[in-house]
Amino acid sequence: MRKLYFLLLFVLLAMVAHAQRIQVVDTDGMPIGAVCVTNEKGALVGTTDQDGWLDDAKGVKHLYLSHVAFKAMQVDVDTITDQRVVMQEEEFELSELVVKPKELLYVQTYFRCVYVCDEGPLYFRAGVVDNTYEIAKRKISAKTRSVAKGQNGLLRFLLSTLVGGYIDKWARVDTTTQYKKVIKGVEQGSLFLADEPSGRRVVSDTISVLGYIDDDLQAGQRTTSFDIWGYSDHVKATEAAAKEAKTGKKQKVKMHKSANRGYYEVYNINESGQSRIDDLVMKQILVAGHFDRTDQDYIILLETYTIGRDYIDKKEFKQTRKENEVEMDINELRRLEQVHHIPPLALNLKAAVDQLFKLDKE
């Protein structure tokens, strides 16, 4: 029995020693959450939590890090010191917008989505969204042109049918940004804000930290990052508690099972801390989870960038849409990325996407 005890203890210690935790931070030492970490083949290794920690590098020698606001990078695990990896910020920003007395505000966004599992990328979707905001009616409309590719026809059909519209929706601009939703939650008393010495504002509920807000008035930008599914769960739980108090009947609240669900958005702000829909710089949605049936981890990484904005009238918009009717394919997407200085995917993910489209490596 004693031998069995020591054997189990040895195995446990070996497992702990094997698990290599890594924290991803920016150049100021601030943690970066929702970083997608993959191996050479593009297979998922894991994602960082809100405090920048990757729990286990899983013995991979070369890690590839991807995040919408930071330069994709490759890391040799043996060279990491103090468990820290530093990512450099991307130099992506909006051009100046001249206000004109016209009826429509036009915002063009570029998006790409990579669906990755243990075996590598299964699905890729990318395209352009023409967003218009009718100023007088405060109404938003959008039209999407996209390209999608999966490992096989059936998978492509299922993903495009089941989640394609969801992806296109998240690639659009929105008047109700996540920051506004947080502030509304604070006003209602369901969420709380606390300032850190570092300058970040912590978003939390009564149970845990949901994310952070960083107002950089000097740079004129606001960064909002938090777990939107956790926020959704909190709202549902709050509503259920209110119904219980009113009816006396216990309410069931269905919680999400995914272990890591990150949202990240950057908006330009004025001196008063205000922003409009055309001030969206970039946003990222990350959903990480596990398929019990196949025993595989998966991640959906969706990135969106604003690549154009202007004040136009309906006649000009009609002409703009006509000019935008370009046949969308992977080569056109790459051209758009180069023209608008969209940060490229990590090299391993790019190679995996090329393989999906059966393109030769550049």
CSV table of C-alpha atoms in Angstrom, one decimal:
chain,number,residue,atom,x,y,z
A,1,MET,CA,0.0,0.0,0.0
A,2,ARG,CA,2.9,2.4,0.9
A,3,LYS,CA,4.5,1.6,-2.5
A,4,LEU,CA,1.3,2.4,-4.3
A,5,TYR,CA,1.0,5.7,-2.3
A,6,PHE,CA,4.5,6.8,-3.3
A,7,LEU,CA,3.9,5.8,-6.9
A,8,LEU,CA,0.7,7.9,-7.1
A,9,LEU,CA,2.6,10.8,-5.4
A,10,PHE,CA,5.4,10.5,-7.9
A,11,VAL,CA,2.9,10.5,-10.9
A,12,LEU,CA,1.2,13.6,-9.4
A,13,LEU,CA,4.4,15.5,-8.9
A,14,ALA,CA,5.5,14.5,-12.4
A,15,MET,CA,2.2,15.9,-13.8
A,16,VAL,CA,2.6,19.2,-11.9
A,17,ALA,CA,6.2,19.5,-13.0
A,18,HIS,CA,5.2,18.9,-16.6
A,19,ALA,CA,2.6,21.6,-16.6
A,20,GLN,CA,4.3,24.8,-17.6
A,21,ARG,CA,2.4,28.0,-16.8
A,22,ILE,CA,3.2,31.1,-18.9
A,23,GLN,CA,2.0,34.6,-18.5
A,24,VAL,CA,1.5,36.8,-21.6
A,25,VAL,CA,2.0,40.6,-20.9
A,26,ASP,CA,2.4,43.8,-23.0
A,27,THR,CA,5.5,46.1,-23.0
A,28,ASP,CA,4.2,47.8,-19.8
A,29,GLY,CA,3.9,44.5,-18.0
A,30,MET,CA,0.1,44.4,-18.1
A,31,PRO,CA,-1.5,41.0,-18.6
A,32,ILE,CA,-3.1,40.2,-21.9
A,33,GLY,CA,-6.2,38.0,-21.8
A,34,ALA,CA,-7.8,36.1,-24.7
A,35,VAL,CA,-4.6,35.3,-26.4
A,36,CYS,CA,-4.9,32.3,-28.8
A,37,VAL,CA,-1.9,29.9,-28.4
A,38,THR,CA,-1.3,27.2,-31.1
A,39,ASN,CA,1.5,24.9,-32.1
A,40,GLU,CA,3.4,24.6,-35.4
A,41,LYS,CA,0.5,22.8,-37.1
A,42,GLY,CA,-2.0,25.3,-36.0
A,43,ALA,CA,-3.5,23.0,-33.4
A,44,LEU,CA,-4.8,24.6,-30.2
A,45,VAL,CA,-2.6,24.6,-27.1
A,46,GLY,CA,-4.8,26.9,-25.1
A,47,THR,CA,-5.9,30.5,-24.3
A,48,THR,CA,-4.8,33.0,-21.7
A,49,ASP,CA,-7.2,34.0,-18.9
A,50,GLN,CA,-8.0,37.6,-18.0
A,51,ASP,CA,-4.7,37.8,-16.1
A,52,GLY,CA,-2.7,36.6,-19.1
A,53,TRP,CA,-2.0,33.1,-17.8
A,54,LEU,CA,-1.7,30.0,-20.0
A,55,ASP,CA,-2.1,27.1,-17.6
A,56,ASP,CA,-0.1,24.5,-19.5
A,57,ALA,CA,2.1,24.7,-22.6
A,58,LYS,CA,1.5,21.0,-23.0
A,59,GLY,CA,5.2,20.2,-23.7
A,60,VAL,CA,5.1,22.2,-27.0
A,61,LYS,CA,8.5,23.6,-27.9
A,62,HIS,CA,7.4,26.4,-30.2
A,63,LEU,CA,4.3,28.4,-29.4
A,64,TYR,CA,2.4,30.8,-31.7
A,65,LEU,CA,0.5,33.6,-30.1
A,66,SER,CA,-2.3,35.5,-31.8
A,67,HIS,CA,-4.4,38.5,-30.5
A,68,VAL,CA,-6.2,41.2,-32.5
A,69,ALA,CA,-4.3,44.1,-30.9
A,70,PHE,CA,-0.8,42.6,-30.8
A,71,LYS,CA,1.7,41.4,-33.3
A,72,ALA,CA,1.5,37.6,-33.8
A,73,MET,CA,4.7,36.0,-32.6
A,74,GLN,CA,6.5,32.7,-32.3
A,75,VAL,CA,8.0,31.7,-28.9
A,76,ASP,CA,10.7,29.1,-28.2
A,77,VAL,CA,9.5,27.8,-24.8
A,78,ASP,CA,13.1,27.0,-23.7
A,79,THR,CA,14.0,30.7,-23.9
A,80,ILE,CA,11.2,32.0,-21.7
A,81,THR,CA,12.4,33.5,-18.5
A,82,ASP,CA,10.3,34.2,-15.3
A,83,GLN,CA,7.4,32.5,-17.0
A,84,ARG,CA,6.7,35.7,-19.0
A,85,VAL,CA,6.2,36.4,-22.7
A,86,VAL,CA,6.0,40.0,-24.0
A,87,MET,CA,3.8,40.8,-27.0
A,88,GLN,CA,4.3,44.0,-29.0
A,89,GLU,CA,1.3,46.2,-29.8
A,90,GLU,CA,0.1,46.4,-33.4
A,91,GLU,CA,0.4,49.8,-35.1
A,92,PHE,CA,-3.1,49.8,-36.4
A,93,GLU,CA,-5.2,53.0,-36.2
A,94,LEU,CA,-8.1,54.8,-37.8
A,95,SER,CA,-7.5,57.6,-40.3
A,96,GLU,CA,-9.0,61.0,-39.6
A,97,LEU,CA,-12.7,61.5,-40.4
A,98,VAL,CA,-14.0,64.8,-41.7
A,99,VAL,CA,-17.6,65.5,-40.6
A,100,LYS,CA,-19.9,66.4,-43.5
A,101,PRO,CA,-23.6,67.4,-43.5
A,102,LYS,CA,-24.9,64.2,-45.1
A,103,GLU,CA,-27.5,61.7,-44.2
A,104,LEU,CA,-25.5,58.5,-43.8
A,105,LEU,CA,-22.4,57.5,-41.8
A,106,TYR,CA,-20.6,54.7,-43.7
A,107,VAL,CA,-18.3,52.3,-41.9
A,108,GLN,CA,-16.5,49.5,-43.6
A,109,THR,CA,-15.2,46.6,-41.5
A,110,TYR,CA,-12.9,43.7,-42.4
A,111,PHE,CA,-13.2,40.4,-40.4
A,112,ARG,CA,-11.7,37.0,-40.3
A,113,CYS,CA,-12.6,33.9,-38.2
A,114,VAL,CA,-10.5,30.8,-37.6
A,115,TYR,CA,-12.0,27.7,-36.0
A,116,VAL,CA,-9.3,25.6,-34.5
A,117,CYS,CA,-9.2,22.2,-32.7
A,118,ASP,CA,-6.5,19.8,-31.6
A,119,GLU,CA,-6.0,18.7,-35.2
A,120,GLY,CA,-5.6,22.3,-36.5
A,121,PRO,CA,-7.9,24.8,-38.3
A,122,LEU,CA,-11.2,23.2,-39.4
A,123,TYR,CA,-12.9,26.3,-40.8
A,124,PHE,CA,-11.9,29.8,-42.0
A,125,ARG,CA,-14.3,32.7,-42.8
A,126,ALA,CA,-13.4,36.2,-43.8
A,127,GLY,CA,-14.9,39.2,-45.6
A,128,VAL,CA,-16.0,42.8,-45.6
A,129,VAL,CA,-19.1,44.4,-44.1
A,130,ASP,CA,-20.5,47.6,-45.5
A,131,ASN,CA,-22.2,49.3,-42.5
A,132,THR,CA,-24.4,52.4,-42.8
A,133,TYR,CA,-25.9,54.4,-40.0
A,134,GLU,CA,-28.8,56.6,-40.9
A,135,ILE,CA,-28.2,59.6,-38.7
A,136,ALA,CA,-31.7,61.0,-38.5
A,137,LYS,CA,-33.4,57.7,-37.8
A,138,ARG,CA,-30.5,56.3,-35.8
A,139,LYS,CA,-30.8,53.1,-37.8
A,140,ILE,CA,-27.9,50.7,-38.7
A,141,SER,CA,-27.9,48.4,-41.7
A,142,ALA,CA,-25.2,46.1,-43.0
A,143,LYS,CA,-24.3,44.0,-46.0
A,144,THR,CA,-21.6,41.3,-45.9
A,145,ARG,CA,-19.4,39.8,-48.6
A,146,SER,CA,-17.5,36.8,-47.3
A,147,VAL,CA,-15.5,33.7,-48.2
A,148,ALA,CA,-15.7,30.5,-46.2
A,149,LYS,CA,-13.7,27.3,-46.4
A,150,GLY,CA,-13.7,24.1,-44.3
A,151,GLN,CA,-11.8,20.8,-44.3
A,152,ASN,CA,-14.6,19.2,-46.2
A,153,GLY,CA,-17.8,20.2,-47.9
A,154,LEU,CA,-20.2,18.9,-45.2
A,155,LEU,CA,-18.3,20.7,-42.4
A,156,ARG,CA,-18.2,23.9,-44.4
A,157,PHE,CA,-21.9,23.7,-45.1
A,158,LEU,CA,-22.8,23.0,-41.5
A,159,LEU,CA,-20.6,25.7,-40.0
A,160,SER,CA,-21.7,28.3,-42.6
A,161,THR,CA,-25.3,27.4,-42.0
A,162,LEU,CA,-25.1,27.2,-38.2
A,163,VAL,CA,-22.6,29.9,-37.2
A,164,GLY,CA,-22.0,31.9,-40.4
A,165,GLY,CA,-24.7,34.4,-39.8
A,166,TYR,CA,-23.6,34.7,-36.2
A,167,ILE,CA,-20.0,35.5,-37.3
A,168,ASP,CA,-21.2,38.0,-39.8
A,169,LYS,CA,-23.3,39.7,-37.2
A,170,TRP,CA,-20.4,40.1,-34.8
A,171,ALA,CA,-18.3,41.6,-37.6
A,172,ARG,CA,-20.7,44.6,-37.8
A,173,VAL,CA,-20.6,47.9,-35.9
A,174,ASP,CA,-23.0,48.3,-33.1
A,175,THR,CA,-24.4,51.3,-31.1
A,176,THR,CA,-24.4,49.3,-27.9
A,177,THR,CA,-20.8,48.5,-27.3
A,178,GLN,CA,-19.7,46.2,-24.5
A,179,TYR,CA,-18.4,49.3,-22.6
A,180,LYS,CA,-21.9,50.8,-22.6
A,181,LYS,CA,-23.4,47.5,-21.4
A,182,VAL,CA,-20.9,47.4,-18.5
A,183,ILE,CA,-21.8,50.9,-17.5
A,184,LYS,CA,-25.5,50.1,-17.7
A,185,GLY,CA,-24.9,47.1,-15.5
A,186,VAL,CA,-23.0,49.3,-13.0
A,187,GLU,CA,-25.9,51.8,-13.0
A,188,GLN,CA,-28.4,48.9,-12.3
A,189,GLY,CA,-26.2,47.6,-9.5
A,190,SER,CA,-25.5,44.2,-11.1
A,191,LEU,CA,-21.8,45.0,-11.9
A,192,PHE,CA,-19.1,46.9,-10.1
A,193,LEU,CA,-16.1,48.9,-11.1
A,194,ALA,CA,-12.9,49.3,-9.1
A,195,ASP,CA,-9.8,51.3,-10.0
A,196,GLU,CA,-6.4,49.6,-9.8
A,197,PRO,CA,-3.2,51.5,-9.1
A,198,SER,CA,-2.1,50.5,-12.6
A,199,GLY,CA,-4.9,52.6,-14.1
A,200,ARG,CA,-7.1,49.7,-15.2
A,201,ARG,CA,-10.7,49.6,-14.0
A,202,VAL,CA,-11.8,46.1,-12.8
A,203,VAL,CA,-15.2,44.9,-13.9
A,204,SER,CA,-16.7,42.3,-11.4
A,205,ASP,CA,-19.9,40.9,-10.1
A,206,THR,CA,-20.5,39.5,-6.6
A,207,ILE,CA,-18.6,36.3,-7.5
A,208,SER,CA,-15.6,37.0,-9.7
A,209,VAL,CA,-13.7,39.4,-11.9
A,210,LEU,CA,-15.2,39.5,-15.4
A,211,GLY,CA,-12.7,41.8,-17.1
A,212,TYR,CA,-11.1,45.2,-17.4
A,213,ILE,CA,-11.6,48.7,-18.9
A,214,ASP,CA,-8.6,50.9,-19.7
A,215,ASP,CA,-9.2,54.5,-20.6
A,216,ASP,CA,-6.1,56.0,-22.2
A,217,LEU,CA,-7.1,59.7,-22.7
A,218,GLN,CA,-3.6,60.5,-23.9
A,219,ALA,CA,-3.9,58.0,-26.7
A,220,GLY,CA,-7.6,58.8,-27.1
A,221,GLN,CA,-8.6,55.1,-26.8
A,222,ARG,CA,-10.7,52.9,-24.6
A,223,THR,CA,-10.0,49.2,-24.3
A,224,THR,CA,-12.8,46.9,-22.9
A,225,SER,CA,-12.1,43.3,-22.3
A,226,PHE,CA,-14.2,40.9,-20.3
A,227,ASP,CA,-16.1,37.6,-20.4
A,228,ILE,CA,-19.3,38.4,-22.2
A,229,TRP,CA,-20.8,34.9,-21.5
A,230,GLY,CA,-20.0,35.3,-17.8
A,231,TYR,CA,-21.7,38.7,-18.0
A,232,SER,CA,-24.7,37.1,-19.7
A,233,ASP,CA,-24.9,34.4,-17.1
A,234,HIS,CA,-24.8,37.0,-14.4
A,235,VAL,CA,-27.7,38.9,-16.0
A,236,LYS,CA,-29.8,35.7,-16.2
A,237,ALA,CA,-29.0,34.8,-12.6
A,238,THR,CA,-30.0,38.3,-11.5
A,239,GLU,CA,-33.3,38.1,-13.4
A,240,ALA,CA,-33.9,34.6,-12.0
A,241,ALA,CA,-33.3,35.8,-8.5
A,242,ALA,CA,-35.8,38.7,-9.0
A,243,LYS,CA,-38.4,36.2,-10.3
A,244,GLU,CA,-37.8,33.9,-7.3
A,245,ALA,CA,-38.4,36.8,-4.9
A,246,LYS,CA,-41.6,37.8,-6.7
A,247,THR,CA,-43.1,34.4,-7.4
A,248,GLY,CA,-41.5,32.3,-4.7
A,249,LYS,CA,-40.7,29.6,-7.3
A,250,LYS,CA,-37.1,28.6,-7.9
A,251,GLN,CA,-35.8,29.6,-11.3
A,252,LYS,CA,-33.3,27.5,-13.3
A,253,VAL,CA,-30.3,29.3,-14.9
A,254,LYS,CA,-28.4,27.6,-17.6
A,255,MET,CA,-24.7,28.4,-17.4
A,256,HIS,CA,-22.2,28.2,-20.2
A,257,LYS,CA,-19.8,25.3,-20.0
A,258,SER,CA,-16.9,26.8,-22.0
A,259,ALA,CA,-13.9,27.4,-19.8
A,260,ASN,CA,-12.7,30.6,-21.5
A,261,ARG,CA,-14.7,33.2,-23.4
A,262,GLY,CA,-13.0,36.5,-24.0
A,263,TYR,CA,-14.2,39.7,-25.6
A,264,TYR,CA,-11.9,42.6,-26.5
A,265,GLU,CA,-12.7,45.9,-28.2
A,266,VAL,CA,-10.9,49.2,-28.8
A,267,TYR,CA,-12.7,52.5,-29.5
A,268,ASN,CA,-11.3,55.9,-30.1
A,269,ILE,CA,-12.7,58.4,-27.6
A,270,ASN,CA,-12.7,62.2,-27.3
A,271,GLU,CA,-11.6,64.3,-24.4
A,272,SER,CA,-14.9,63.7,-22.7
A,273,GLY,CA,-14.5,59.9,-23.0
A,274,GLN,CA,-17.3,59.6,-25.6
A,275,SER,CA,-17.3,57.5,-28.7
A,276,ARG,CA,-19.5,56.8,-31.7
A,277,ILE,CA,-20.0,53.7,-33.9
A,278,ASP,CA,-17.4,55.0,-36.5
A,279,ASP,CA,-14.9,55.1,-33.7
A,280,LEU,CA,-14.5,51.3,-33.5
A,281,VAL,CA,-10.9,50.5,-34.1
A,282,MET,CA,-10.9,46.7,-33.6
A,283,LYS,CA,-12.6,43.9,-31.7
A,284,GLN,CA,-12.0,40.2,-31.0
A,285,ILE,CA,-14.2,37.4,-29.8
A,286,LEU,CA,-12.7,34.2,-28.5
A,287,VAL,CA,-14.6,31.1,-27.4
A,288,ALA,CA,-12.7,28.1,-26.1
A,289,GLY,CA,-14.2,24.9,-25.0
A,290,HIS,CA,-14.1,21.1,-25.2
A,291,PHE,CA,-16.0,18.5,-27.2
A,292,ASP,CA,-16.8,15.6,-24.8
A,293,ARG,CA,-17.7,13.2,-27.6
A,294,THR,CA,-14.4,13.5,-29.4
A,295,ASP,CA,-12.3,14.5,-26.4
A,296,GLN,CA,-10.9,17.5,-28.3
A,297,ASP,CA,-10.4,21.2,-27.4
A,298,TYR,CA,-11.5,23.8,-29.8
A,299,ILE,CA,-11.3,27.6,-30.2
A,300,ILE,CA,-13.2,30.1,-32.3
A,301,LEU,CA,-11.1,33.3,-32.9
A,302,LEU,CA,-13.0,36.2,-34.6
A,303,GLU,CA,-11.1,39.5,-35.4
A,304,THR,CA,-12.7,42.7,-36.8
A,305,TYR,CA,-11.0,45.9,-38.0
A,306,THR,CA,-12.5,49.2,-39.3
A,307,ILE,CA,-10.9,49.9,-42.6
A,308,GLY,CA,-13.0,52.8,-43.9
A,309,ARG,CA,-15.4,55.5,-42.8
A,310,ASP,CA,-17.1,58.5,-44.4
A,311,TYR,CA,-20.2,60.7,-44.5
A,312,ILE,CA,-22.1,60.0,-47.6
A,313,ASP,CA,-25.6,60.4,-49.1
A,314,LYS,CA,-27.8,57.5,-50.4
A,315,LYS,CA,-26.7,58.1,-54.0
A,316,GLU,CA,-23.1,57.9,-53.1
A,317,PHE,CA,-23.7,54.8,-51.0
A,318,LYS,CA,-25.4,53.1,-53.9
A,319,GLN,CA,-22.3,53.8,-56.1
A,320,THR,CA,-20.0,52.6,-53.3
A,321,ARG,CA,-21.9,49.3,-53.0
A,322,LYS,CA,-21.6,48.9,-56.8
A,323,GLU,CA,-17.8,49.5,-56.7
A,324,ASN,CA,-17.5,47.0,-53.8
A,325,GLU,CA,-19.2,44.2,-55.8
A,326,VAL,CA,-15.8,42.5,-56.3
A,327,GLU,CA,-15.6,38.7,-56.4
A,328,MET,CA,-14.4,37.7,-53.0
A,329,ASP,CA,-11.7,35.0,-52.8
A,330,ILE,CA,-8.7,34.3,-50.7
A,331,ASN,CA,-6.4,36.4,-52.9
A,332,GLU,CA,-8.8,39.4,-52.7
A,333,LEU,CA,-8.8,39.0,-48.9
A,334,ARG,CA,-5.0,39.0,-48.8
A,335,ARG,CA,-4.9,42.1,-51.0
A,336,LEU,CA,-7.4,43.9,-48.7
A,337,GLU,CA,-5.2,43.0,-45.7
A,338,GLN,CA,-2.1,44.5,-47.4
A,339,VAL,CA,-3.9,47.6,-48.6
A,340,HIS,CA,-5.4,48.4,-45.2
A,341,HIS,CA,-2.4,47.2,-43.2
A,342,ILE,CA,-4.4,44.5,-41.4
A,343,PRO,CA,-2.1,42.7,-39.0
A,344,PRO,CA,-1.3,39.3,-40.6
A,345,LEU,CA,-2.3,36.0,-38.9
A,346,ALA,CA,0.5,34.0,-37.1
A,347,LEU,CA,2.5,32.2,-39.7
A,348,ASN,CA,1.3,28.8,-38.6
A,349,LEU,CA,-2.3,29.8,-38.9
A,350,LYS,CA,-1.7,31.4,-42.2
A,351,ALA,CA,-0.1,28.2,-43.5
A,352,ALA,CA,-3.0,26.2,-42.2
A,353,VAL,CA,-5.5,28.5,-43.9
A,354,ASP,CA,-3.5,28.2,-47.1
A,355,GLN,CA,-3.8,24.5,-46.8
A,356,LEU,CA,-7.6,24.8,-46.5
A,357,PHE,CA,-7.6,26.8,-49.7
A,358,LYS,CA,-5.0,24.6,-51.3
A,359,LEU,CA,-2.7,27.5,-51.9
A,360,ASP,CA,1.1,27.3,-52.3
A,361,LYS,CA,3.1,28.8,-49.5
A,362,GLU,CA,4.3,32.3,-50.3
